[in-house]
Short mmCIF file of C-alpha atoms in Angstrom, two decimals:
data_model
loop_
_atom_site.label_atom_id
_atom_site.label_comp_id
_atom_site.label_asym_id
_atom_site.label_seq_id
_atom_site.Cartn_x
_atom_site.Cartn_y
_atom_site.Cartn_z
CA MET A 1 71.60 89.12 185.15
CA TYR A 2 73.59 86.39 186.92
CA GLY A 3 74.26 84.73 183.54
CA LEU A 4 76.01 87.89 182.37
CA GLN A 5 78.06 87.96 185.58
CA ILE A 6 79.12 84.37 184.99
CA GLN A 7 80.10 85.14 181.40
CA LYS A 8 82.18 88.11 182.55
CA LEU A 9 83.99 85.90 185.06
CA ILE A 10 84.71 83.37 182.30
CA VAL A 11 86.09 86.07 180.01
CA LYS A 12 88.27 87.34 182.86
CA LYS A 13 89.41 83.79 183.60
CA ASP A 14 90.40 83.20 179.98
CA LEU A 15 92.80 86.15 180.16
CA LEU A 16 94.76 84.53 182.99
CA ASP A 17 97.61 82.01 182.84
CA ASN A 18 97.81 80.74 186.42
CA PRO A 19 95.36 77.84 186.96
CA ILE A 20 94.95 78.75 190.65
CA ASP A 21 93.76 82.23 189.68
CA LYS A 22 91.45 80.70 187.09
CA ILE A 23 90.01 78.32 189.68
CA LYS A 24 89.22 81.23 192.02
CA LEU A 25 87.14 82.90 189.32
CA LEU A 26 85.45 79.63 188.43
CA GLN A 27 84.54 79.15 192.09
CA GLN A 28 82.88 82.58 192.06
CA ALA A 29 80.96 81.62 188.93
CA ILE A 30 79.94 78.29 190.47
CA GLY A 31 78.67 80.15 193.53
CA LEU A 32 76.45 82.28 191.30
CA ALA A 33 75.14 79.25 189.42
CA ASP A 34 74.39 77.40 192.65
CA THR A 35 72.68 80.41 194.21
CA HIS A 36 70.37 80.67 191.21
CA GLN A 37 69.95 76.89 190.96
CA ASP A 38 71.19 76.87 187.39
CA VAL A 39 72.26 73.23 187.16
CA GLU A 40 73.51 73.42 183.57
CA TRP A 41 75.91 76.27 184.37
CA ALA A 42 76.88 74.60 187.65
CA ILE A 43 77.86 71.37 185.90
CA ASN A 44 79.78 72.97 183.02
CA LEU A 45 81.67 75.27 185.37
CA ARG A 46 82.62 72.37 187.63
CA LEU A 47 83.88 70.37 184.66
CA GLU A 48 86.00 73.36 183.68
CA LEU A 49 87.32 73.69 187.23
CA MET A 50 88.42 70.05 187.13
CA GLU A 51 90.27 70.72 183.89
CA GLU A 52 92.15 73.63 185.46
CA GLU A 53 93.01 71.73 188.64
CA LEU A 54 94.87 69.15 186.56
CA ASP A 55 97.68 71.69 186.19
CA THR A 56 98.02 72.12 189.96
CA VAL A 57 99.34 69.90 192.76
CA GLN A 58 95.93 69.46 194.39
CA SER A 59 92.78 67.49 193.59
CA HIS A 60 90.30 68.03 196.43
CA ARG A 61 88.24 70.54 194.43
CA SER A 62 87.89 68.03 191.60
CA LEU A 63 86.66 65.32 193.95
CA GLU A 64 84.08 67.73 195.39
CA ALA A 65 83.06 68.89 191.90
CA LEU A 66 82.64 65.36 190.59
CA SER A 67 80.63 64.33 193.65
CA TRP A 68 78.29 67.28 193.04
CA ILE A 69 77.87 66.41 189.35
CA VAL A 70 77.19 62.74 190.10
CA GLY A 71 74.65 63.81 192.72
CA ALA A 72 72.91 66.11 190.25
CA TYR A 73 72.79 63.31 187.67
CA GLU A 74 71.34 60.86 190.17
CA GLN A 75 68.60 63.36 191.07
CA ASP A 76 67.73 64.06 187.44
CA SER A 77 69.51 62.17 184.66
CA SER A 78 68.21 64.64 182.07
CA VAL A 79 70.44 67.48 183.34
CA VAL A 80 73.65 65.97 181.93
CA ASP A 81 74.75 63.09 179.74
CA GLU A 82 76.53 60.62 182.00
CA THR A 83 79.30 60.12 179.44
CA SER A 84 80.16 63.82 179.60
CA PHE A 85 81.85 63.45 182.98
CA LEU A 86 83.37 59.97 182.71
CA TRP A 87 86.63 61.31 181.28
CA GLN A 88 87.03 63.56 184.32
CA TYR A 89 86.09 60.64 186.55
CA LYS A 90 89.29 58.93 185.34
CA TRP A 91 91.38 61.82 186.65
CA VAL A 92 89.68 61.76 190.02
CA LEU A 93 89.99 57.98 190.26
CA ASP A 94 93.77 58.21 189.92
CA ARG A 95 93.94 60.66 192.84
CA VAL A 96 91.57 58.51 194.92
CA ILE A 97 93.77 55.44 194.50
CA THR A 98 96.87 57.33 195.67
CA ASN A 99 95.24 59.36 198.46
CA PRO A 100 95.98 57.82 201.89
CA ASN A 101 93.32 60.02 203.51
CA ILE A 102 90.57 58.19 201.65
CA SER A 103 89.74 54.98 203.50
CA ALA A 104 89.78 51.57 201.83
CA THR A 105 85.98 51.44 202.18
CA GLN A 106 85.55 54.83 200.51
CA ARG A 107 88.08 53.94 197.81
CA ASP A 108 86.35 50.65 197.05
CA ALA A 109 82.96 52.37 196.84
CA ILE A 110 84.33 54.91 194.35
CA VAL A 111 86.00 52.18 192.27
CA THR A 112 82.73 50.22 192.21
CA ASP A 113 80.78 53.32 191.16
CA PHE A 114 83.36 54.16 188.48
CA SER A 115 83.25 50.61 187.10
CA MET A 116 79.45 50.55 187.04
CA ARG A 117 79.19 53.83 185.13
CA PHE A 118 81.85 52.87 182.60
CA GLN A 119 80.44 49.42 181.93
CA ARG A 120 76.82 50.50 181.57
CA ASN A 121 77.97 52.99 178.94
CA ASN A 122 79.86 50.21 177.13
CA TYR A 123 83.35 51.39 178.05
CA SER A 124 86.07 49.01 179.18
CA LEU A 125 87.83 49.18 182.55
CA ARG A 126 91.20 49.70 180.91
CA PRO A 127 91.68 53.12 182.62
CA LEU A 128 91.08 51.52 186.03
CA TYR A 129 93.67 48.83 185.35
CA GLU A 130 96.10 51.48 184.08
CA ASN A 131 95.73 53.45 187.31
CA TYR A 132 96.43 50.40 189.45
CA PHE A 133 99.31 49.37 187.19
CA GLY A 134 100.89 52.78 187.72
CA PHE A 135 100.27 52.65 191.47
CA TYR A 136 101.95 49.28 192.04
CA ASP A 137 104.60 50.09 189.45
CA TYR A 138 105.64 53.19 191.40
CA PHE A 139 105.91 51.34 194.70
CA GLY A 140 107.93 48.51 193.16
CA ILE A 141 105.37 45.77 193.81
CA GLN A 142 106.11 43.71 190.72
CA GLU A 143 103.57 40.90 191.06
CA LYS A 144 100.66 43.34 191.42
CA ALA A 145 102.04 45.65 188.73
CA GLN A 146 102.32 42.73 186.32
CA GLU A 147 98.79 41.60 187.15
CA TYR A 148 97.31 45.00 186.32
CA ARG A 149 99.52 45.49 183.27
CA ASP A 150 98.15 42.22 181.89
CA LEU A 151 94.57 43.25 182.71
CA ARG A 152 95.14 46.60 181.01
CA ASN A 153 96.60 45.04 177.89
CA GLN A 154 93.76 42.52 177.66
CA ALA A 155 91.03 45.15 178.05
CA GLY A 156 89.49 46.85 175.06
CA ASN A 157 90.50 50.24 173.70
CA ASP A 158 87.85 52.93 173.36
CA GLU A 159 87.47 56.69 173.54
CA MET A 160 87.84 56.66 177.35
CA THR A 161 91.15 54.81 177.27
CA ASP A 162 94.26 56.72 178.32
CA CYS A 163 96.31 57.87 175.35
CA PRO A 164 98.99 55.52 173.92
CA ALA A 165 101.76 57.88 175.07
CA CYS A 166 100.66 57.77 178.71
CA GLU A 167 100.21 54.01 178.66
CA LEU A 168 103.63 53.52 177.11
CA ASP A 169 105.20 55.80 179.71
CA THR A 170 103.82 53.60 182.51
CA SER A 171 105.43 50.61 180.81
CA VAL A 172 108.72 52.52 180.62
CA GLU A 173 108.58 52.99 184.39
CA TYR A 174 107.99 49.25 184.74
CA PHE A 175 111.18 48.48 182.82
CA ILE A 176 113.13 51.01 184.88
CA ASN A 177 111.91 49.48 188.13
CA PHE A 178 112.00 45.78 187.29
CA GLU A 179 114.31 45.33 184.30
CA ASN A 180 117.04 47.81 183.38
CA ILE A 181 117.55 51.22 181.85
CA GLU A 182 118.50 49.85 178.42
CA LYS A 183 115.21 47.97 178.11
CA ALA A 184 113.38 51.07 179.35
CA LYS A 185 115.00 53.21 176.65
CA ALA A 186 114.10 50.65 173.99
CA GLU A 187 110.50 50.59 175.24
CA ALA A 188 110.38 54.41 175.12
CA GLN A 189 111.46 54.80 171.50
CA ASP A 190 108.06 55.86 170.15
CA ILE A 191 108.03 58.64 172.75
CA LEU A 192 111.66 59.64 172.29
CA ASN A 193 111.35 59.89 168.51
CA GLY A 194 108.19 61.98 168.78
CA LYS A 195 105.83 59.36 167.35
CA LEU A 196 103.75 59.41 170.55
CA SER A 197 103.11 62.49 172.68
CA CYS A 198 100.40 64.27 174.64
CA ASN A 199 99.98 67.09 177.13
CA ARG A 200 102.10 65.21 179.73
CA ILE A 201 104.43 63.23 177.50
CA PRO A 202 107.38 63.39 176.74
CA ILE A 203 108.16 65.44 179.89
CA ARG A 204 107.29 62.59 182.24
CA THR A 205 109.30 60.02 180.28
CA LEU A 206 112.33 62.27 179.87
CA ALA A 207 112.31 62.95 183.62
CA ARG A 208 112.10 59.22 184.40
CA LEU A 209 115.06 58.41 182.18
CA THR A 210 117.11 61.39 183.38
CA MET A 211 116.74 60.42 187.02
CA ALA A 212 117.25 56.70 186.42
CA LEU A 213 120.50 57.37 184.57
CA ALA A 214 121.64 59.96 187.13
CA LYS A 215 121.08 57.44 189.93
CA GLU A 216 123.46 55.10 188.08
CA ASN A 217 125.90 58.02 187.59
CA LYS A 218 125.55 57.79 183.81
CA LEU A 219 125.56 61.56 183.70
CA GLU A 220 126.67 62.14 180.10
CA GLU A 221 123.88 59.93 178.83
CA ALA A 222 121.42 61.53 181.25
CA LYS A 223 122.30 64.98 179.90
CA VAL A 224 120.67 64.21 176.56
CA PHE A 225 117.33 63.52 178.24
CA PHE A 226 117.82 66.39 180.70
CA ASP A 227 118.36 68.95 177.93
CA GLU A 228 115.32 67.77 176.00
CA GLY A 229 113.24 67.65 179.16
CA MET A 230 114.11 71.21 180.11
CA LYS A 231 113.08 72.42 176.65
CA ASN A 232 109.71 70.75 177.11
CA LEU A 233 109.24 72.10 180.64
CA GLU A 234 109.95 75.62 179.43
CA ALA A 235 107.57 75.20 176.50
CA LYS A 236 104.82 74.21 178.95
CA GLY A 237 105.65 77.09 181.29
CA PHE A 238 106.86 74.96 184.21
CA ARG A 239 103.36 73.92 185.21
CA GLU A 240 102.90 73.34 188.93
CA SER A 241 101.67 69.82 188.20
CA ASP A 242 105.02 69.12 186.53
CA PHE A 243 107.05 70.06 189.59
CA LYS A 244 107.72 66.42 190.46
CA HIS A 245 109.46 66.18 187.09
CA THR A 246 111.25 69.50 187.57
CA LEU A 247 112.66 67.97 190.76
CA GLU A 248 113.79 64.86 188.88
CA PHE A 249 115.75 67.08 186.51
CA ALA A 250 117.08 68.98 189.53
CA TYR A 251 118.30 65.66 190.95
CA TYR A 252 120.48 65.26 187.86
CA LEU A 253 121.83 68.78 188.39
CA SER A 254 122.54 68.01 192.03
CA LYS A 255 125.21 65.64 190.75
CA THR A 256 126.60 67.85 187.99
CA ASP A 257 126.18 71.41 189.31
CA ASN A 258 124.54 71.41 192.72
CA ALA A 259 123.98 75.17 192.92
CA GLU A 260 122.03 75.01 189.66
CA ALA A 261 119.78 72.31 191.11
CA TRP A 262 118.65 74.70 193.83
CA LYS A 263 118.23 77.53 191.32
CA LEU A 264 115.93 75.28 189.31
CA LEU A 265 113.73 74.02 192.12
CA GLU A 266 113.31 77.20 194.21
CA PRO A 267 111.22 79.38 191.85
CA HIS A 268 108.97 76.47 190.87
CA TYR A 269 108.33 75.00 194.32
CA PRO A 270 104.51 74.75 194.67
CA LYS A 271 102.93 77.79 196.28
CA GLN A 272 100.12 75.65 197.72
CA GLN A 273 100.41 72.44 199.69
CA PRO A 274 100.24 69.42 197.35
CA ASP A 275 98.23 66.26 197.85
CA ASP A 276 99.88 63.73 200.16
CA PHE A 277 101.09 61.40 197.40
CA MET A 278 102.70 64.31 195.58
CA ARG A 279 104.38 65.39 198.83
CA TYR A 280 105.63 61.84 199.29
CA ARG A 281 107.25 61.90 195.86
CA LEU A 282 108.67 65.38 196.37
CA ALA A 283 110.14 64.44 199.74
CA ILE A 284 111.99 61.44 198.31
CA THR A 285 113.52 63.40 195.45
CA MET A 286 114.43 66.29 197.76
CA LEU A 287 116.22 63.81 200.04
CA GLY A 288 118.24 62.70 197.02
CA ILE A 289 119.14 66.30 196.18
CA LEU A 290 120.10 66.99 199.79
CA LYS A 291 122.28 63.88 199.80
CA ASN A 292 124.22 65.37 196.89
CA THR A 293 124.45 68.80 198.55
CA SER A 294 127.70 69.25 200.48
CA LEU A 295 126.68 72.45 202.29
CA SER A 296 125.61 72.07 205.92
CA GLN A 297 123.74 75.41 205.78
CA ILE A 298 121.34 76.03 202.92
CA LYS A 299 119.75 79.33 201.92
CA ALA A 300 116.58 78.65 199.98
CA GLN A 301 113.20 80.23 199.32
CA PHE A 302 110.56 77.74 200.42
CA PRO A 303 106.83 78.59 200.55
CA ASP A 304 105.35 79.14 203.99
CA TRP A 305 103.17 76.01 203.90
CA VAL A 306 106.16 73.69 204.44
CA SER A 307 106.47 72.40 208.01
CA PHE A 308 110.07 73.60 208.33
CA TYR A 309 109.53 77.14 206.99
CA GLN A 310 111.86 79.86 208.28
CA SER A 311 111.34 83.53 207.40
CA THR A 312 115.13 83.92 207.28
CA HIS A 313 115.21 81.35 204.45
CA GLU A 314 118.23 79.77 206.11
CA TYR A 315 118.15 76.08 206.97
CA ASP A 316 120.35 73.41 208.47
CA LYS A 317 120.71 70.58 205.99
CA THR A 318 119.96 68.08 208.76
CA THR A 319 116.71 69.91 209.58
CA LEU A 320 115.55 69.62 205.99
CA GLU A 321 116.53 65.97 205.78
CA LYS A 322 114.67 65.16 208.98
CA ALA A 323 111.54 67.04 207.87
CA TYR A 324 111.37 65.42 204.44
CA TYR A 325 112.10 61.96 205.80
CA GLU A 326 109.47 62.16 208.53
CA GLU A 327 106.87 63.48 206.09
CA ALA A 328 107.51 60.71 203.56
CA LYS A 329 107.57 58.06 206.27
CA ALA A 330 104.23 59.17 207.73
CA ILE A 331 102.51 59.27 204.34
CA GLY A 332 103.99 55.93 203.27
CA GLU A 333 102.93 54.22 206.48
CA LYS A 334 99.39 55.60 206.18
CA LEU A 335 99.09 54.33 202.60
CA ALA A 336 100.64 50.97 203.52
CA ALA A 337 98.10 50.55 206.33
CA ARG A 338 95.19 51.34 204.02
CA GLU A 339 96.41 48.89 201.38
CA ASN A 340 97.62 46.33 203.92
CA LEU A 341 100.86 46.15 201.93
CA PRO A 342 104.09 46.32 203.96
CA ALA A 343 106.01 46.81 200.69
CA ILE A 344 104.66 50.36 200.53
CA ALA A 345 106.02 51.12 203.99
CA THR A 346 109.48 49.82 203.00
CA HIS A 347 109.47 51.68 199.66
CA LEU A 348 110.98 54.79 201.25
CA ALA A 349 114.05 53.05 202.67
CA HIS A 350 114.52 51.01 199.49
CA THR A 351 114.36 54.09 197.27
CA LEU A 352 116.63 56.22 199.45
CA ALA A 353 119.27 53.48 199.25
CA THR A 354 119.36 53.93 195.45
CA LEU A 355 119.78 57.71 195.46
#
């Protein structure tokens, strides 16, 4: 009987578009599977939940789901093939590395467990190196970024390796941060000409290039990437997980048509509170948009989870700037303390100076 109930929930879920709504139904189905101690259903449903959460701005459910699956495997290795959840482990690992609320001890334990499971199944640690490359790349720590880029490039390719488009995009960010925009564009050619793509690319690359050019006030050149990026965002339905890129396109608009920037970001602002690292990124880009906004009073529809929410939807620009700055500063300092890297704490000030 419960199996039929689960199947009905899955059918209902498949008719929905919003991943949050899908997750709610999957959680109901997981509850049924757990109640009836049906481990096979419980594992498959959790794997599906992790897939859906990728299109949101949160990851805590995925971490919980993976922990449950690993626990079930450790109790009885016959219930699931270990390789069937290693791909999802990659996604969780990325969020673990960037989550300041996970201690260094916890992070190291997860990295060790990840490495052990990959290596005993004859997979390389290339995804781990890619995650760390992206982490240090983002924060502008060149020596560490270079170290992990070299480790990534030296590691073997296999079916668990991130796709070529994603790996190339991380290298594009490296050239933006440590070389120049012309070298970044040259590096990105296989993405820009459509030779390499995936579920996340080219949106991410187009957003990177648009914002980098807009920061240098090369607005005509940025428009080419902006227009293409907007087409791709629309084709993907402005996924919540893409909001950080929507904001990067809005930053370009904040310099060309400021009112349009706010029209773009308002309807797509996440309805649920994102993970801390996502909020850090959002705060920085919002500070750039606010810098380019001449109005001292701003009328905008923000979700009620933001710390500065007003039911009147009317805000002082200085109030917004203070709120975003303090949020980014707190998250950056927490991450810097965990990593024992002062460069992370100074990343905020350095980045704001370039906006």
